[in-house]
Structures are given as structure tokens and as C-alpha cells.
Short mmCIF file of C-alpha atoms and ligand atoms in Angstrom, two decimals:
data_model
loop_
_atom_site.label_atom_id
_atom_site.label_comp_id
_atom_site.label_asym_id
_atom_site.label_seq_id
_atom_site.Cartn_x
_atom_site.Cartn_y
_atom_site.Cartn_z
CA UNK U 1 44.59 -13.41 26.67
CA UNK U 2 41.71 -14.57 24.44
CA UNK U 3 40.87 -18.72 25.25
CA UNK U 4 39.89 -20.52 22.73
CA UNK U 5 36.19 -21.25 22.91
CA UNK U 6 36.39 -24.65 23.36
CA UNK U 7 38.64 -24.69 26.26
CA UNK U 8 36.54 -21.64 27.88
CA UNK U 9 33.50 -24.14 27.89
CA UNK U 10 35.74 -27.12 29.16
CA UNK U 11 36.74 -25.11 31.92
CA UNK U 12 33.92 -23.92 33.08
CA UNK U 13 32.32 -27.24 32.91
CA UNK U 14 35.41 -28.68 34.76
CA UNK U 15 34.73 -25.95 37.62
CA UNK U 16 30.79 -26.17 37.63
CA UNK U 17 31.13 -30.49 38.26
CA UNK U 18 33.67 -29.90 41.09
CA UNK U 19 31.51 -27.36 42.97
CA UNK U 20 28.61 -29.15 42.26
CA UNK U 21 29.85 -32.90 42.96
CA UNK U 22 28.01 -35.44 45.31
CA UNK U 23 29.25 -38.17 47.43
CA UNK U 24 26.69 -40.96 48.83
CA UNK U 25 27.44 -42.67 52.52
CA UNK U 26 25.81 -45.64 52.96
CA UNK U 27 26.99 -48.51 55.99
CA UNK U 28 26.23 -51.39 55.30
CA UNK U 29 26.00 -54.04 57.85
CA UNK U 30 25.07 -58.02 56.58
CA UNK U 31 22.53 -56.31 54.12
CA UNK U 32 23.34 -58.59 51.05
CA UNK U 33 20.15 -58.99 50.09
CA UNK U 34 19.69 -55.55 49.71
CA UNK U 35 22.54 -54.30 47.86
CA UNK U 36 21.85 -55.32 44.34
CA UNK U 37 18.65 -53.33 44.42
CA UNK U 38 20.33 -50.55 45.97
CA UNK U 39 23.11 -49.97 43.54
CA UNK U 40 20.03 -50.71 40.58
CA UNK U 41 18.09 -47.61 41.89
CA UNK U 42 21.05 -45.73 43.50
CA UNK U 43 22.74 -45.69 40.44
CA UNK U 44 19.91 -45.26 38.27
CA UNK U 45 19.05 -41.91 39.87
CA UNK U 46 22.48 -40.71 40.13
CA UNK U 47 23.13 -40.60 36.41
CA UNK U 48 19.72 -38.81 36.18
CA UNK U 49 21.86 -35.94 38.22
CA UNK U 50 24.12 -34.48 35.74
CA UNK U 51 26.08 -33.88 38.69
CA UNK U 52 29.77 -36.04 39.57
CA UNK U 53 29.50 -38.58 41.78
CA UNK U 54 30.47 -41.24 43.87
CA UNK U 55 29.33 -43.56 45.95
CA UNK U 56 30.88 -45.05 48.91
CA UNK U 57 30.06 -47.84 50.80
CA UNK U 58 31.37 -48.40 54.39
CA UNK U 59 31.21 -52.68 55.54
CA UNK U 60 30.69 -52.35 58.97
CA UNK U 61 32.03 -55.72 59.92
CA UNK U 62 29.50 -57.92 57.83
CA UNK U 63 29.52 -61.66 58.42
CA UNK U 64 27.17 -62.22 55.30
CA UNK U 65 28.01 -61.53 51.74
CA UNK U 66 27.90 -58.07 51.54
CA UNK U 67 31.82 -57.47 51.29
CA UNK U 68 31.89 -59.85 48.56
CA UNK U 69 28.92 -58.04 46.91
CA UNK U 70 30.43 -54.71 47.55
CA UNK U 71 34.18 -55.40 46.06
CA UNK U 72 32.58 -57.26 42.62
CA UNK U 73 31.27 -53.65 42.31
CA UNK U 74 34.03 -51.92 42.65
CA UNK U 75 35.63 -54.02 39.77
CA UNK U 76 32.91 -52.57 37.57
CA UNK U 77 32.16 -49.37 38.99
CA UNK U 78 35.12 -46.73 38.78
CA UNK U 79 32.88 -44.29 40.79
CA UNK U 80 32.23 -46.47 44.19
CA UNK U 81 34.66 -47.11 46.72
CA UNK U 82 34.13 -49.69 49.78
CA UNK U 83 35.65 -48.93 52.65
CA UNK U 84 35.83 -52.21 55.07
CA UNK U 85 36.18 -51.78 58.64
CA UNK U 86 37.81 -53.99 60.97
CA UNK U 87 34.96 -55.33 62.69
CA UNK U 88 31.50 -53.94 63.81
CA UNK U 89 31.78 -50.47 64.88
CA UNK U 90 28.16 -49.38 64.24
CA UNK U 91 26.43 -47.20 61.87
CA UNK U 92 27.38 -43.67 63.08
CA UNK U 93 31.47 -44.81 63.40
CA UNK U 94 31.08 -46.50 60.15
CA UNK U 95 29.09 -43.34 58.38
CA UNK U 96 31.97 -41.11 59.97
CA UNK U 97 34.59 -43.48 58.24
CA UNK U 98 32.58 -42.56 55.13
CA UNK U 99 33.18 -38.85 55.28
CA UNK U 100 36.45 -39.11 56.10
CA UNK U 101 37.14 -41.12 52.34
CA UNK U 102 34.32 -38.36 50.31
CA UNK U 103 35.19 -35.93 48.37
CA UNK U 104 31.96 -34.72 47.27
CA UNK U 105 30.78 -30.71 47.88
CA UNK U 106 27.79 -32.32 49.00
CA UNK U 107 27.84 -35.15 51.24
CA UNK U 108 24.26 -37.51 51.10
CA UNK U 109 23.74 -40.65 53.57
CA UNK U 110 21.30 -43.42 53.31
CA UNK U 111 20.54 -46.62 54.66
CA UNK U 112 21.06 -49.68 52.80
CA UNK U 113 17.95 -51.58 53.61
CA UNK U 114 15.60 -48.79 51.18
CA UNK U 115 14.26 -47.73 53.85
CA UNK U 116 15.26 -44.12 52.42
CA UNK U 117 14.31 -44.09 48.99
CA UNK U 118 17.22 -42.79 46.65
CA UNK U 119 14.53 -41.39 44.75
CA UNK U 120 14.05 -38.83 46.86
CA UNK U 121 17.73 -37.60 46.88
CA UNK U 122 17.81 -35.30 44.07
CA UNK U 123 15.35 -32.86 46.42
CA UNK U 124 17.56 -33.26 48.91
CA UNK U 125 19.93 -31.75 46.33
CA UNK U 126 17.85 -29.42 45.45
CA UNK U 127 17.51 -27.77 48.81
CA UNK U 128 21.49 -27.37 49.49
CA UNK U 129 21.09 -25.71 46.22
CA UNK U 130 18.84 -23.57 47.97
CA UNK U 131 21.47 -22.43 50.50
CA UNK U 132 20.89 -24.55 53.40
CA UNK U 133 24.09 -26.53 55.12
CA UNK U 134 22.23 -29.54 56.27
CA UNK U 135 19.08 -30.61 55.03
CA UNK U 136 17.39 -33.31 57.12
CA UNK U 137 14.93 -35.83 55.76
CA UNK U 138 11.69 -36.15 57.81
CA UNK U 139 9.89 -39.47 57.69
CA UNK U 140 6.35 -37.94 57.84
CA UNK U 141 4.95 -41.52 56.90
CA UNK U 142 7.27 -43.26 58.89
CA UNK U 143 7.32 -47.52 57.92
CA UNK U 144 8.04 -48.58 61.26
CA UNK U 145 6.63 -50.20 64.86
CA UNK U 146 4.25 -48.09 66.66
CA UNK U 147 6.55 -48.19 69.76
CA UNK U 148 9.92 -47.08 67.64
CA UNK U 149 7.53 -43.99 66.27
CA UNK U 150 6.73 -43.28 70.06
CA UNK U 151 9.97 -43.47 71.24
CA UNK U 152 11.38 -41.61 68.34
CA UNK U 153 9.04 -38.58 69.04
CA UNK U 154 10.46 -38.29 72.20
CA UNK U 155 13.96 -38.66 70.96
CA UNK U 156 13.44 -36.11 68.83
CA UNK U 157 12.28 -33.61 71.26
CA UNK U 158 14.73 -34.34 73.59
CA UNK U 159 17.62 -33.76 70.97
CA UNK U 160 15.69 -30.60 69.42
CA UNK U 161 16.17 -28.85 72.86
CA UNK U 162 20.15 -30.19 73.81
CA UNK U 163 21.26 -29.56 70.35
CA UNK U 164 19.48 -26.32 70.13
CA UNK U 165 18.33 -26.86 66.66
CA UNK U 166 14.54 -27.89 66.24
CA UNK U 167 13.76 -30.73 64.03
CA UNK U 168 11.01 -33.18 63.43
CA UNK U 169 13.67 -36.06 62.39
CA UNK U 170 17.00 -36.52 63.95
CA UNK U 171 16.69 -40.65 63.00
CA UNK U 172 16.19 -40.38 59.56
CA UNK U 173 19.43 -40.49 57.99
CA UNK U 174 18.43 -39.68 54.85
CA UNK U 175 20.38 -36.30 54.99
CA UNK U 176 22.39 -33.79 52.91
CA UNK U 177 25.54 -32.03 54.08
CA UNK U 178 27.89 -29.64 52.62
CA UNK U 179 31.41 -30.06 52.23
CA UNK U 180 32.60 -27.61 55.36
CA UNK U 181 30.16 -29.33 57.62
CA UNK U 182 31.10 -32.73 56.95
CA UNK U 183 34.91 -31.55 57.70
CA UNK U 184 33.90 -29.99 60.80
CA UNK U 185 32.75 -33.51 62.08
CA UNK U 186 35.08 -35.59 60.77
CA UNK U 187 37.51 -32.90 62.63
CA UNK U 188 35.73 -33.81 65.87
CA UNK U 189 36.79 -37.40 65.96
CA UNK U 190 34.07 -38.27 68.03
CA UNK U 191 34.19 -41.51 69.99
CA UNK U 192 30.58 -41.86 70.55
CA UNK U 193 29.37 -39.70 67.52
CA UNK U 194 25.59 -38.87 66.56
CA UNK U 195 26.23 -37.55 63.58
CA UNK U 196 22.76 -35.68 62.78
CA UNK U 197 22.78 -33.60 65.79
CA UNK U 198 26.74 -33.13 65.38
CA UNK U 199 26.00 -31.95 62.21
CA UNK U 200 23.22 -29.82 63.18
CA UNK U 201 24.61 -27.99 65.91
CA UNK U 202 27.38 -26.82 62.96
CA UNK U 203 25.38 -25.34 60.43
CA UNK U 204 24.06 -21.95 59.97
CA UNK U 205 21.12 -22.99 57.84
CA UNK U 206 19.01 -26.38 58.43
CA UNK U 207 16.24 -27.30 56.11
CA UNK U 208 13.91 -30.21 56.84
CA UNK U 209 12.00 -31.99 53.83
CA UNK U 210 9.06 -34.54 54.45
CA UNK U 211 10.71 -38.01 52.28
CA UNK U 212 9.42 -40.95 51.97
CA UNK U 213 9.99 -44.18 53.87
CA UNK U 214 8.99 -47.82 53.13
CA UNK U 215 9.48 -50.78 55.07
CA UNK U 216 13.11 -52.43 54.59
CA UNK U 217 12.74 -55.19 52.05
CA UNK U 218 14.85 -58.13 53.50
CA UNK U 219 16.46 -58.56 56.40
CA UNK U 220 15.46 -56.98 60.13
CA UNK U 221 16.12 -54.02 61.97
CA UNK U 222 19.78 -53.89 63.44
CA UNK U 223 18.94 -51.97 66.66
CA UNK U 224 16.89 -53.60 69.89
CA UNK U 225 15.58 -52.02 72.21
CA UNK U 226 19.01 -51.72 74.23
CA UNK U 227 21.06 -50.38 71.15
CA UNK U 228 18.36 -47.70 70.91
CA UNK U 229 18.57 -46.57 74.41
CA UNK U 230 22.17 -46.55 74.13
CA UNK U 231 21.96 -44.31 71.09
CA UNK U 232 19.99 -42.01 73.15
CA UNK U 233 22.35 -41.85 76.59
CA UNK U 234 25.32 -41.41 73.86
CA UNK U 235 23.51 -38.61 72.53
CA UNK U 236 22.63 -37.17 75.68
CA UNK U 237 25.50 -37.51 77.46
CA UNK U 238 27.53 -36.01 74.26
CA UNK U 239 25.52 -32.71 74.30
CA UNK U 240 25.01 -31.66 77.86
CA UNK U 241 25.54 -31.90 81.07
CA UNK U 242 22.13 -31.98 82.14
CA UNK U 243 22.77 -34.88 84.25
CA UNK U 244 25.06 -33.86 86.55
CA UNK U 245 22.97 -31.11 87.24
CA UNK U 246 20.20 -33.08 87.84
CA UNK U 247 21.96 -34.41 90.90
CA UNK U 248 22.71 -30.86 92.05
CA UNK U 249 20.00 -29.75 91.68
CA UNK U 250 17.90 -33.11 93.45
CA UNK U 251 20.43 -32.36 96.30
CA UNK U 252 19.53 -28.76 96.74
CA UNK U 253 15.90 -29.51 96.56
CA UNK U 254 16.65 -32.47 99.39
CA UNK U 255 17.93 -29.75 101.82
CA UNK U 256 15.26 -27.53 100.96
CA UNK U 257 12.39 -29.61 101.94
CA UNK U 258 14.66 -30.60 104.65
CA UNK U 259 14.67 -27.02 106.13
CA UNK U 260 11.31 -27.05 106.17
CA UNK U 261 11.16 -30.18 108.11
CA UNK U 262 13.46 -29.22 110.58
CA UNK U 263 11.36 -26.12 111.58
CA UNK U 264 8.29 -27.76 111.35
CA UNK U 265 10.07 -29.58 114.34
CA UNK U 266 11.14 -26.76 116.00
CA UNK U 267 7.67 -25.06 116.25
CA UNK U 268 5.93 -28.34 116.95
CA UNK U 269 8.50 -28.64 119.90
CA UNK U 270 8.08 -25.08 120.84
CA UNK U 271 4.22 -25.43 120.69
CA UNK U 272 4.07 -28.70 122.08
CA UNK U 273 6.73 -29.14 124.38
CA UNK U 274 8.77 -32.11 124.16
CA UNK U 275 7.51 -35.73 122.44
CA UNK U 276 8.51 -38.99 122.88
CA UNK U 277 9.51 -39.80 119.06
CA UNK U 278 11.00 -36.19 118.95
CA UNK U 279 14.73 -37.32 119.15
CA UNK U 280 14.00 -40.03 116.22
CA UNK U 281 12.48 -37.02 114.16
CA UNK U 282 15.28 -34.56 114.55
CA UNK U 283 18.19 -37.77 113.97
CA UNK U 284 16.01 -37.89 110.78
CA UNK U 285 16.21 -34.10 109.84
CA UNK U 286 19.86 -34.37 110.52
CA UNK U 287 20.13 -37.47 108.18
CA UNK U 288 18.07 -35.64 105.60
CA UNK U 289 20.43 -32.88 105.56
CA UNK U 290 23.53 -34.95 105.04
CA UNK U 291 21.70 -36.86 102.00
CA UNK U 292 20.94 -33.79 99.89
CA UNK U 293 24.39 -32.33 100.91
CA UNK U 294 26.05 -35.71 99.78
CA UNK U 295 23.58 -35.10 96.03
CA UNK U 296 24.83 -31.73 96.00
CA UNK U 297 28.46 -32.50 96.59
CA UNK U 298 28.44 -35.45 93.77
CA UNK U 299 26.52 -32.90 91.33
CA UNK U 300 29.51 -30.48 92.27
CA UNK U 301 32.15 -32.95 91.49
CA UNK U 302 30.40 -34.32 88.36
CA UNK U 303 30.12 -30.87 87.10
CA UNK U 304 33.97 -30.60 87.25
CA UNK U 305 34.41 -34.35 85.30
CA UNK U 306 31.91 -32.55 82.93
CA UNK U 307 33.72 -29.92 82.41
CA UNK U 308 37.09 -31.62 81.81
CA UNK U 309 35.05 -34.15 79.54
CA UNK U 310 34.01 -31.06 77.43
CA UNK U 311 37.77 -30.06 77.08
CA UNK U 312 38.73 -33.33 76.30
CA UNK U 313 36.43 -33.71 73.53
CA UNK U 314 37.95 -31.24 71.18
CA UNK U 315 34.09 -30.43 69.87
CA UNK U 316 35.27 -26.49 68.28
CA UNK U 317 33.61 -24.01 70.07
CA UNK U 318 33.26 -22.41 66.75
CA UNK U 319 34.18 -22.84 63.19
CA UNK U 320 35.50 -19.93 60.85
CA UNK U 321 34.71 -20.49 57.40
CA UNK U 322 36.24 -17.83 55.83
CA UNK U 323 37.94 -14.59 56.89
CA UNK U 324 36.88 -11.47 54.82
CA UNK U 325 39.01 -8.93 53.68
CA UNK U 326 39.53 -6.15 51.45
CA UNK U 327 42.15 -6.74 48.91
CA UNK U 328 44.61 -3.94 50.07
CA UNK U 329 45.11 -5.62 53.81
CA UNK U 330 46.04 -9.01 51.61
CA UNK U 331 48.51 -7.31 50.03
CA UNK U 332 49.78 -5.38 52.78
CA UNK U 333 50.60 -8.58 54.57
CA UNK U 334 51.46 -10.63 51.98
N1 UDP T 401 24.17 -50.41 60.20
C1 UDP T 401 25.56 -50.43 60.29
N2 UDP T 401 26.12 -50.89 61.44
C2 UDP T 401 25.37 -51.31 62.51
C3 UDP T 401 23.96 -51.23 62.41
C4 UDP T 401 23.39 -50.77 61.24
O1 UDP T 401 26.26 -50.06 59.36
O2 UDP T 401 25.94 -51.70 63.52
C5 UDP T 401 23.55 -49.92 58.94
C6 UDP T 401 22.55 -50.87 58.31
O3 UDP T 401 23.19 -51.79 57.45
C7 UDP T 401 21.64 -49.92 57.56
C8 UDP T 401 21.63 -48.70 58.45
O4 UDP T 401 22.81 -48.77 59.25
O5 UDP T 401 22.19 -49.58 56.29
C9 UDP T 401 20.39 -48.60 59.31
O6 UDP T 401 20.22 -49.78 60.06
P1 UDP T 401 18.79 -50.42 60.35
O7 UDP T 401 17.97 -50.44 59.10
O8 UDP T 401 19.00 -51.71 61.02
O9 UDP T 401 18.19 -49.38 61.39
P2 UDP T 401 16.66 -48.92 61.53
O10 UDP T 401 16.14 -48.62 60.16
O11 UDP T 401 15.95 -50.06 62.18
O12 UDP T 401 16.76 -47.70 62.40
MG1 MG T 402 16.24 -49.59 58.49
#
């Protein structure tokens, strides 16, 4: 069947948009001073793309005008949904919410304070082009306290070696994700989600790109100190068990060194016959014993909780993409 020409060229047009289409996450929590400036640069650089888009906000329980802000948008803007959540659920729930209404191949999330520049998103682009999965912006300039860079080092260490996958930047959340990856997470359902390393520990390919990062322009920083640290346990705590076996492992060490107490007080006894403290000593030995065995036993049992935690999850042990096949078994089953 010959096409004609015209409709060959729609077609293929109609195909290259879909596979090439981008979706933009941002939460947005009581950032109303930021979101006109947003949407002026967002959208500026979007249309720059010659890709489809759309954009979609996720109101994570603001009490300030950003809802307001958000919906005049959507009265103008056929490409940008707002999703509104019930209250404050915090920016990894409300990000998740955000996948879970895109329908972009390529999945990009930013903050709404420009702390991520949106300038920078067509390289992010540009390396899922390349191949990658998940392409991670690194904040090699980083705009922020000295102790949130500190502690952010550490973080990132810490989350290189549970997840497995090395990066510089686990915070940044200026990140690019490809459609199967995004489904994978949104298919974990995650109470307590961190979505970068989630991400991460999915995809075949990671690429990491230095971006820029500025200071936010109004408004302040939504975490303390405490919503940090609880950021970190949740992350933790969602990747390994390394705690539990912390405690089994402190409670074999405790009966180790105990061992060697006790027949340090044996061959003092033996060499020097009987002392006058020697009861108090060996009531102490015996004590010491019972402690790491009591570490050891709570390690044991956490391990178990671990383990049904795990199942509970429903994190996929793995994740088939596609199965391939040569054309003959198709048919032969089909
Ligand atoms: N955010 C959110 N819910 C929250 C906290 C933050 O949706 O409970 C959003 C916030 O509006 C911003 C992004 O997450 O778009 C990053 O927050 P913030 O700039 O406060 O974090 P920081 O840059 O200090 O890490
Ligand atoms: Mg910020």
C-alpha cells in the first residue's frame, strides 16, 4: 500500500513526539512567590525543546497561595496539570503522586524554589538520549549552608554504598528518568519512599551531570535539621538491614571480649590462687555474657522482623523489561 506523502510524514512525526515526550514533576509546597518565575523560565525552555510536554505540578498541602496560583494556570495552560493533595505529605510522597499522573517517556523533577535551574534540563535530556535510564544532577557548586554540604557528603556516601549505585548527588533532585523506571517506582508504592536511590537501584545505566544550583529566591528551606535526619533513617532503614545486624554483631563482639575476660580470670586464679574481689569479677563475667547474648538474641529476632519487612514491602526483586524472542516461537504459541 503506497501512503500518501503527507500522511507518511504526519505519522512519523506523530510516533517520533510520543517516544520522545517529556513530563516535568515539580512539588510545590507554600512556594507562591516562586511560581510565576518558574512557569516564565520553565515554560520558556520547554518550547525551546521541540519535544511534547507537560508539566505537572503536585500542591503538597500549601497554606499560601500557591493552589490558587497553580489552578489560574491550568485555565491557560492546556499542557500543565496540578495535582492537589490532601494535606502535607512531603516532597518525595508528593513527587511520587506526580509520576503516577505523567505520561511523559521521560520523566524530569525539579524543585520549585530555582534552586535547579530549568535551564539546565535540556542536557539532562540530552543524556537519556544518550542511553542512560536515570541521569542524576550533581550540584558541583552547591548554593547552600556549609553544614547541609557536610552532611550531604556523608549522605551521599552512605546511600552510594546501601543502594549499590555510586553517585556524587542523591539530594539534588534535578533528575531525568525514563518511562519504565518511573513505573517501576510508582509500582513499589512505597510508604516512606526516597525516590533517587529507588530509582537508582532500578536502572541499568546511571549518568551523573555537574548542573547548576543558585540560592532559592524567596522563601526558606522546608527541611530542619530533624526532617533531614529523618530523610536519612527513612532511607536507611528502606535499603538495608544494616541495623539489625549491628546489634548482632555488637552482641557477638560482647561475648567475645567476654571470653577473654573470663580466662583472664581463670589463669589469674590459677596463678594466683584465690582473691578477695574474685567472686565480684566472675558475677561480672557471667553478667557480661548474658548482655552480649541478650544483643545477639535481639539482632536475631530483628533480623527475622527484617526479613518479613522486606516481604512486606513488595520492592521487585527484579524487573523484566522485555522478553526476546524469535518470531517463529510467537507464532507457535499464539
Ligand atoms: N516540598 C514539598 N513538600 C514538603 C517540603 C518541600 O513539596 O513537605 C517541595 C518544595 O516546595 C520544593 C522542594 O520540595 O519545591 C524542595 O524543598 P526545599 O527547597 O525546601 O528543600 P531544600 O532545597 O532545602 O533541600
Ligand atoms: Mg530548595
Amino acid at each position: 500500500m503506497v501512503w500518501p506523502s503527507s500522511r507518511v510524514s504526519l505519522l512519523r512525526e506523530a510516533s517520533a513526539t510520543a517516544a520522545n515526550s517529556v513530563s516535568i514533576v515539580a512539588p510545590i509546597y507554600n512556594e507562591a512567590a516562586n511560581l510565576p518565575v518558574l512557569w516564565e523560565r520553565l515554560s520558556a525552555v520547554l518550547k525551546t525543546l521541540g519535544r511534547d510536554w507537560e508539566v505537572i505540578f503536585v500542591d503538597d498541602g500549601s497554606s499560601d497561595a500557591s493552589l490558587r496560583i497553580l489552578r489560574e494556570l491550568t485555565e491557560r495552560e492546556p499542557r500543565v496539570k496540578v495535582v492537589e493533595l490532601a494535606r502535607n505529605f512531603g516532597q518525595h510522597s508528593a513527587i511520587l503522586a506526580g509520576f503516577r499522573q505523567s505520561r511523559g517517556e521521560v520523566v524530569v523533577t525539579l524543585d520549585a524554589d530555582l534552586q535547579n535551574p530549568p535551564e539546565e534540563i535540556p542536557r539532562l535530556l540530552e543524556a537519556i538520549d544518550a542511553g542512560n535510564d536515570v541521569v542524576g544532577g550533581w550540584r558541583a557548586n552547591r548554593q547552600d549552608r556549609a553544614f547541609r554540604r557536610l552532611a550531604s557528603r556523608w549522605h551521599n556516601r552512605v546511600t552510594s554504598l546501601i543502594v549499590g549505585v555510586p553517585m556524587h548527588d542523591y539530594g539534588c533532585m534535578l533528575r531525568a528518568y525514563r518511562r519504565h523506571i518511573v513505573d517501576t517506582v510508582v509500582q513499589c508504592d512505597e510508604k516512606a519512599a526516597f525516590i533517587p536511590a529507588l530509582a537508582a537501584s532500578f536502572a541499568k545505566r546511571v549518568a551523573e551531570i555537574p548542573v547548576a544550583h543558585d540560592q532559592r529566591i524567596a522563601g526558606e528551606s522546608k527541611y530542619n535539621f530533624l526532617g533531614l535526619a529523618k530523610l536519612s533513617l527513612n532511607l536507611i532503614t528502606g535499603f538495608s538491614l544494616a541495623p539489625v545486624q549491628f546489634v548482632s554483631l555488637l552482641g557477638i563482639l560482647i561475648a567475645l571480649i567476654d571470653t577473654a575476660f573470663a580466662g583472664f580470670l581463670l589463669l589469674h586464679r590459677l596463678l594466683y590462687g584465690p582473691q578477695q574481689e574474685g567472686a565480684l569479677w566472675t558475677l561480672f563475667a557471667v553478667l557480661f555474657f548474658f548482655v552480649g547474648f541478650l544483643f545477639l538474641a535481639l539482632g536475631l529476632i530483628g533480623e527475622y522482623v527484617g526479613r518479613i519487612y522486606q516481604e512486606v514491602r513488595h520492592r521487585p526483586t527484579y524487573v523484566v523489561r522485555t522478553v526476546h524472542e524469535s518470531d517463529a516461537d510467537r507464532a507457535g504459541r499464539g
